[in-house]
C-alpha cells in the first residue's frame, strides 16, 4: 500500500513538475544553442558546405565546348554522372597511390607505435629521473610543422650536402635515400621522427593513470619490474594503443607533406604518388583529366576508404574491450 | 547548371569579400573611388604578378607609384602572388568565376592557351595592335591564341649556355659548337671530375620541348584539330645526346631546383649548364662570389639538330582577364609598365619590349667578366625558333619530368620522355574535349 501511494505520489509530483522543468529546459536549450551558434555556423561554412559542394561537383567534368582547336574559350561544366568515380576506381595511378599508402601504413605505424610505447614505458619506470625533460625532448619534433620537418630531412637525405650521407660514405656505406626502393622508407622515417613523441605522450598519460596500489600489490606478491610491465602496464594501455593506432592510420592516409616536399629533390616522385597529392594535382590540372570534378571524386573515394577503416577500428575496439 | 554554379560561388565569394570590405572600411577612411568612369573619378586597375621583388630590385609597387603619380585618372594597385604559377592560375580561375578577378595578371607563355581554354581571358586584339611595335614580334605572338591577342608580353626566356670560362681554360676546352664536340668535351671534363652540362629532370618539361622544338613544332593545328608530334628530329637528338652523356657519367644529374644543384656549382664540379635567360641573376646567387668574374653567357651550339637555334623556356606576359571593366585603360597601363625596361631588368627579366636596349646591370657585368650579358641574351632572343604550346600543357610537362627522372637512375631512357609527351598530350587534349587529328 504505502509503496503504491508513494510511487503514485512521486509519479504525480513528477507529472506536476514537468511543465516547470521543461520551461527551464527550454531556456537551457536556448542558451545551449546560443553558445553553439558560433561553432555551428563556422562548422557549416567550412566543413558541411564544402562537403556538399564536393559531392555536387564530383558529378561534373570541366570540358571545352564550342569547337575549334582551343574550344570556345570557356570550360563548361558537363554533367557526367558517375564517370569521375569510374575514372578514379579504374585509375592505376589512384590504386598505385593507395598501395603505397598501405605499405607505408603497415610498416610505419607499428614501428612508431612500438617505439612510442617503449619510450613511454622507460620514462614511466622508476629508473628515469627528471621525466619532464625527457617528455619535452621526445615531444619536441611534433612542435615542428610537418612541411618544415620534411624540408630539414630532405637536406639530411641529399647526397651532395648531407652530413649523414657523407658520414656513412666515409664508413664505406653508400646510401641513396631517394632510390626507388628506399624513398618510401625515407618518408616513413620523417613521419616516425615527427610523431613518435606525440604518441608517446598518449601512452605516458595512460601509464600514469594506472593506480600505484597495483604495483605495490604486485611487488608484495613478488613480481619483478619486467613482470609488472608485462602483466599490469601493457594490458592497461591497450585502449590508448588502439587510439594511437587509429590516429596514425588516419594520418598516414593523408600522406602529403613528405612526398610533396621530397619531389623537389626527386622529380621521379609522381604527381599521383599518394591519393592526396593526386587530388591536388588533378584540381590544378597537372594531371589529366584535370579540374574540380575528378579531384572531388578522388577526395570522396578517399573519405569513404578512411571511413571504412575508422569503422573497422570501432569494431576491433569493441571486441577488444568486450574481452 | 553553369549559371547556378556561378551564383553559388559568387555567393560564397561575396561573403568573403564582405569581410574584406568591412576591414577595409576602418582603415581607408573616406576613400571610395570604385565606380570610376561614370562619376568622373579615377578608373581603378588591379594587377597581379609574381615577379621576384627581392631586395636591391626596383620594387613593382614603386614602378606602379610612378604611373599613379603621372596618371591621376587611372590608378593601379599591384599585388604580388606568393606561390607558383599553377597555384596562381587556380586562384584566378575561382576569381574570374566569382567576378573578383584582377584586371591584369601575369601568365606564362606556355600557360596562355590553357588559361584561354579555361575561359579566363579577355580579347584585347584591337587595343594590343596599338602597342604592337613596342615589342619584339616573337613574344608578341606568344600572347595570342588562335589569332586573337589577350595581353602584352613582358619577358622572354631564350635558352643560352652558361659556363665558367676560367675552368674551361684550365681544362683546355672551348664552348662546343657541334654535337660531337659537345660529347667529346663533356667526356674530357668528366675525366677531371667536372661537368660541362647538367641533365635537369625537374626542368625537362620546359627545357626539352624548347631544345627539341627548335627543330620542328610539336603542336600544330590543322582544320581545327590538333596535330601532335613530340618525337621530332630534335627530340631524337636531345634524347641521344643526354643518353650517351648519362651512360658515360659525363653529365651532372642534380635537379635544377634542388639545393644539390647549387652545391655542385659552388664546389666547382658543375662548370657549364644550359639555362633560360632569366636564370642569369639566379645563377649568380647560386654560384656565389668565389667564382665572380669567371662565368660567361654564350649561344647554344648546334647540339640538337636544330641549326643552333634556341627555344623558349618560361617567359611570360600580362593578360587582361575576363570581366575586366576597363580593358582599354588596363592595356594603356600595361604598355607603359612592360616598357619600363631598366626597372624590369632590375627584377631579373629579359624584357620583351623593343623600345630601348636593355642595359646589363653593373653587378651582372661584374659577375660575368665584364660581358654585355643583355646583348648576348638579345641575340638569343632573335635566335629563338617559334614554339606554340597546347592547352593543358601543365599535365604534359609534369609527366615529362617524372619520366625524365627515371633516366637518371637507369630505370628508363631519355627517349621515353618524348614518348610520354606524345601520349600525355593526346590524352590531355581529349580530356579537355578538344579534337585531335590522328
GROMACS .gro file of N, CA and C in nm, chain B residues 123-184:
model
  186
  446UNK      N    1   3.946   3.930  -7.479
  446UNK     CA    2   4.002   3.959  -7.610
  446UNK      C    3   4.034   4.108  -7.620
  447UNK      N    4   4.164   4.141  -7.637
  447UNK     CA    5   4.202   4.283  -7.648
  447UNK      C    6   4.280   4.306  -7.778
  448UNK      N    7   4.244   4.230  -7.883
  448UNK     CA    8   4.317   4.235  -8.009
  448UNK      C    9   4.334   4.378  -8.060
  449UNK      N   10   4.225   4.455  -8.061
  449UNK     CA   11   4.232   4.590  -8.116
  449UNK      C   12   4.324   4.681  -8.035
  450UNK      N   13   4.307   4.677  -7.903
  450UNK     CA   14   4.390   4.759  -7.817
  450UNK      C   15   4.538   4.721  -7.833
  451UNK      N   16   4.564   4.589  -7.835
  451UNK     CA   17   4.702   4.542  -7.842
  451UNK      C   18   4.770   4.589  -7.970
  452UNK      N   19   4.693   4.596  -8.079
  452UNK     CA   20   4.750   4.634  -8.207
  452UNK      C   21   4.817   4.772  -8.199
  453UNK      N   22   4.761   4.861  -8.115
  453UNK     CA   23   4.818   4.995  -8.098
  453UNK      C   24   4.960   4.990  -8.045
  454UNK      N   25   4.986   4.889  -7.964
  454UNK     CA   26   5.115   4.884  -7.895
  454UNK      C   27   5.211   4.781  -7.956
  455UNK      N   28   5.166   4.718  -8.065
  455UNK     CA   29   5.241   4.606  -8.122
  455UNK      C   30   5.388   4.639  -8.147
  456UNK      N   31   5.414   4.760  -8.202
  456UNK     CA   32   5.553   4.790  -8.238
  456UNK      C   33   5.641   4.829  -8.119
  457UNK      N   34   5.588   4.819  -7.998
  457UNK     CA   35   5.673   4.840  -7.881
  457UNK      C   36   5.740   4.712  -7.836
  458UNK      N   37   5.703   4.599  -7.900
  458UNK     CA   38   5.752   4.470  -7.852
  458UNK      C   39   5.809   4.385  -7.964
  459UNK      N   40   5.902   4.297  -7.928
  459UNK     CA   41   5.958   4.204  -8.025
  459UNK      C   42   5.846   4.116  -8.079
  460UNK      N   43   5.859   4.077  -8.205
  460UNK     CA   44   5.749   4.010  -8.272
  460UNK      C   45   5.717   3.873  -8.210
  461UNK      N   46   5.822   3.793  -8.185
  461UNK     CA   47   5.801   3.657  -8.133
  461UNK      C   48   5.720   3.658  -8.005
  462UNK      N   49   5.767   3.730  -7.902
  462UNK     CA   50   5.692   3.735  -7.776
  462UNK      C   51   5.551   3.791  -7.794
  463UNK      N   52   5.535   3.891  -7.881
  463UNK     CA   53   5.401   3.947  -7.902
  463UNK      C   54   5.306   3.838  -7.949
  464UNK      N   55   5.357   3.755  -8.042
  464UNK     CA   56   5.273   3.647  -8.094
  464UNK      C   57   5.241   3.542  -7.987
  465UNK      N   58   5.331   3.529  -7.889
  465UNK     CA   59   5.306   3.430  -7.784
  465UNK      C   60   5.190   3.470  -7.693
  466UNK      N   61   5.147   3.597  -7.702
  466UNK     CA   62   5.031   3.639  -7.623
  466UNK      C   63   4.902   3.624  -7.703
  467UNK      N   64   4.913   3.550  -7.814
  467UNK     CA   65   4.794   3.528  -7.896
  467UNK      C   66   4.749   3.382  -7.886
  468UNK      N   67   4.620   3.363  -7.898
  468UNK     CA   68   4.564   3.229  -7.909
  468UNK      C   69   4.468   3.232  -8.027
  469UNK      N   70   4.491   3.145  -8.122
  469UNK     CA   71   4.403   3.137  -8.238
  469UNK      C   72   4.384   3.270  -8.308
  470UNK      N   73   4.492   3.349  -8.319
  470UNK     CA   74   4.488   3.472  -8.396
  470UNK      C   75   4.438   3.594  -8.319
  471UNK      N   76   4.392   3.575  -8.196
  471UNK     CA   77   4.346   3.690  -8.116
  471UNK      C   78   4.447   3.718  -8.005
  472UNK      N   79   4.457   3.845  -7.966
  472UNK     CA   80   4.557   3.884  -7.867
  472UNK      C   81   4.490   3.907  -7.731
  473UNK      N   82   4.558   3.864  -7.627
  473UNK     CA   83   4.497   3.870  -7.494
  473UNK      C   84   4.578   3.951  -7.392
  474UNK      N   85   4.684   4.013  -7.438
  474UNK     CA   86   4.765   4.093  -7.346
  474UNK      C   87   4.893   4.133  -7.415
  475UNK      N   88   4.993   4.173  -7.336
  475UNK     CA   89   5.121   4.214  -7.393
  475UNK      C   90   5.234   4.135  -7.326
  476UNK      N   91   5.338   4.105  -7.403
  476UNK     CA   92   5.448   4.025  -7.347
  476UNK      C   93   5.531   4.108  -7.249
  477UNK      N   94   5.588   4.041  -7.151
  477UNK     CA   95   5.672   4.111  -7.053
  477UNK      C   96   5.818   4.069  -7.063
  478UNK      N   97   5.843   3.938  -7.052
  478UNK     CA   98   5.982   3.894  -7.058
  478UNK      C   99   5.992   3.763  -7.135
  479UNK      N  100   6.113   3.731  -7.175
  479UNK     CA  101   6.133   3.610  -7.252
  479UNK      C  102   6.237   3.522  -7.184
  480UNK      N  103   6.242   3.397  -7.223
  480UNK     CA  104   6.337   3.305  -7.162
  480UNK      C  105   6.409   3.221  -7.264
  481UNK      N  106   6.483   3.285  -7.358
  481UNK     CA  107   6.555   3.203  -7.456
  481UNK      C  108   6.660   3.119  -7.385
  482UNK      N  109   6.680   2.996  -7.431
  482UNK     CA  110   6.783   2.913  -7.369
  482UNK      C  111   6.921   2.958  -7.417
  483UNK      N  112   7.013   2.969  -7.322
  483UNK     CA  113   7.151   3.003  -7.355
  483UNK      C  114   7.243   2.908  -7.278
  484UNK      N  115   7.372   2.923  -7.302
  484UNK     CA  116   7.467   2.837  -7.233
  484UNK      C  117   7.549   2.920  -7.135
  485UNK      N  118   7.547   2.882  -7.009
  485UNK     CA  119   7.627   2.949  -6.907
  485UNK      C  120   7.748   2.862  -6.878
  486UNK      N  121   7.868   2.922  -6.873
  486UNK     CA  122   7.985   2.838  -6.843
  486UNK      C  123   8.092   2.918  -6.770
  487UNK      N  124   8.174   2.845  -6.698
  487UNK     CA  125   8.284   2.906  -6.626
  487UNK      C  126   8.407   2.908  -6.716
  488UNK      N  127   8.437   3.026  -6.772
  488UNK     CA  128   8.544   3.038  -6.871
  488UNK      C  129   8.680   2.999  -6.813
  489UNK      N  130   8.703   3.036  -6.687
  489UNK     CA  131   8.832   3.005  -6.624
  489UNK      C  132   8.851   2.854  -6.614
  490UNK      N  133   8.745   2.784  -6.568
  490UNK     CA  134   8.754   2.638  -6.557
  490UNK      C  135   8.771   2.573  -6.693
  491UNK      N  136   8.704   2.628  -6.794
  491UNK     CA  137   8.716   2.576  -6.930
  491UNK      C  138   8.861   2.587  -6.977
  492UNK      N  139   8.921   2.702  -6.949
  492UNK     CA  140   9.059   2.728  -6.991
  492UNK      C  141   9.155   2.628  -6.926
  493UNK      N  142   9.133   2.606  -6.794
  493UNK     CA  143   9.219   2.512  -6.722
  493UNK      C  144   9.213   2.372  -6.783
  494UNK      N  145   9.093   2.336  -6.833
  494UNK     CA  146   9.077   2.202  -6.892
  494UNK      C  147   9.112   2.201  -7.040
  495UNK      N  148   9.146   2.318  -7.093
  495UNK     CA  149   9.178   2.327  -7.235
  495UNK      C  150   9.056   2.309  -7.323
  496UNK      N  151   8.941   2.354  -7.276
  496UNK     CA  152   8.818   2.339  -7.353
  496UNK      C  153   8.770   2.474  -7.405
  497UNK      N  154   8.692   2.468  -7.513
  497UNK     CA  155   8.622   2.589  -7.555
  497UNK      C  156   8.475   2.550  -7.569
  498UNK      N  157   8.388   2.651  -7.582
  498UNK     CA  158   8.244   2.620  -7.592
  498UNK      C  159   8.220   2.537  -7.718
  499UNK      N  160   8.165   2.417  -7.704
  499UNK     CA  161   8.146   2.329  -7.820
  499UNK      C  162   8.046   2.389  -7.919
  500UNK      N  163   8.073   2.370  -8.047
  500UNK     CA  164   7.981   2.424  -8.147
  500UNK      C  165   7.900   2.314  -8.214
  501UNK      N  166   7.948   2.191  -8.209
  501UNK     CA  167   7.873   2.082  -8.273
  501UNK      C  168   7.842   1.974  -8.169
  502UNK      N  169   7.755   1.881  -8.210
  502UNK     CA  170   7.718   1.772  -8.121
  502UNK      C  171   7.838   1.687  -8.081
  503UNK      N  172   7.924   1.655  -8.179
  503UNK     CA  173   8.041   1.573  -8.150
  503UNK      C  174   8.131   1.642  -8.049
  504UNK      N  175   8.153   1.772  -8.072
  504UNK     CA  176   8.239   1.847  -7.979
  504UNK      C  177   8.182   1.849  -7.839
  505UNK      N  178   8.049   1.862  -7.831
  505UNK     CA  179   7.984   1.868  -7.700
  505UNK      C  180   8.009   1.739  -7.622
  506UNK      N  181   7.986   1.627  -7.688
  506UNK     CA  182   8.002   1.497  -7.622
  506UNK      C  183   8.148   1.473  -7.585
  507UNK      N  184   8.236   1.505  -7.678
  507UNK     CA  185   8.380   1.486  -7.656
  507UNK      C  186   8.428   1.570  -7.537
   0.00000   0.00000   0.00000
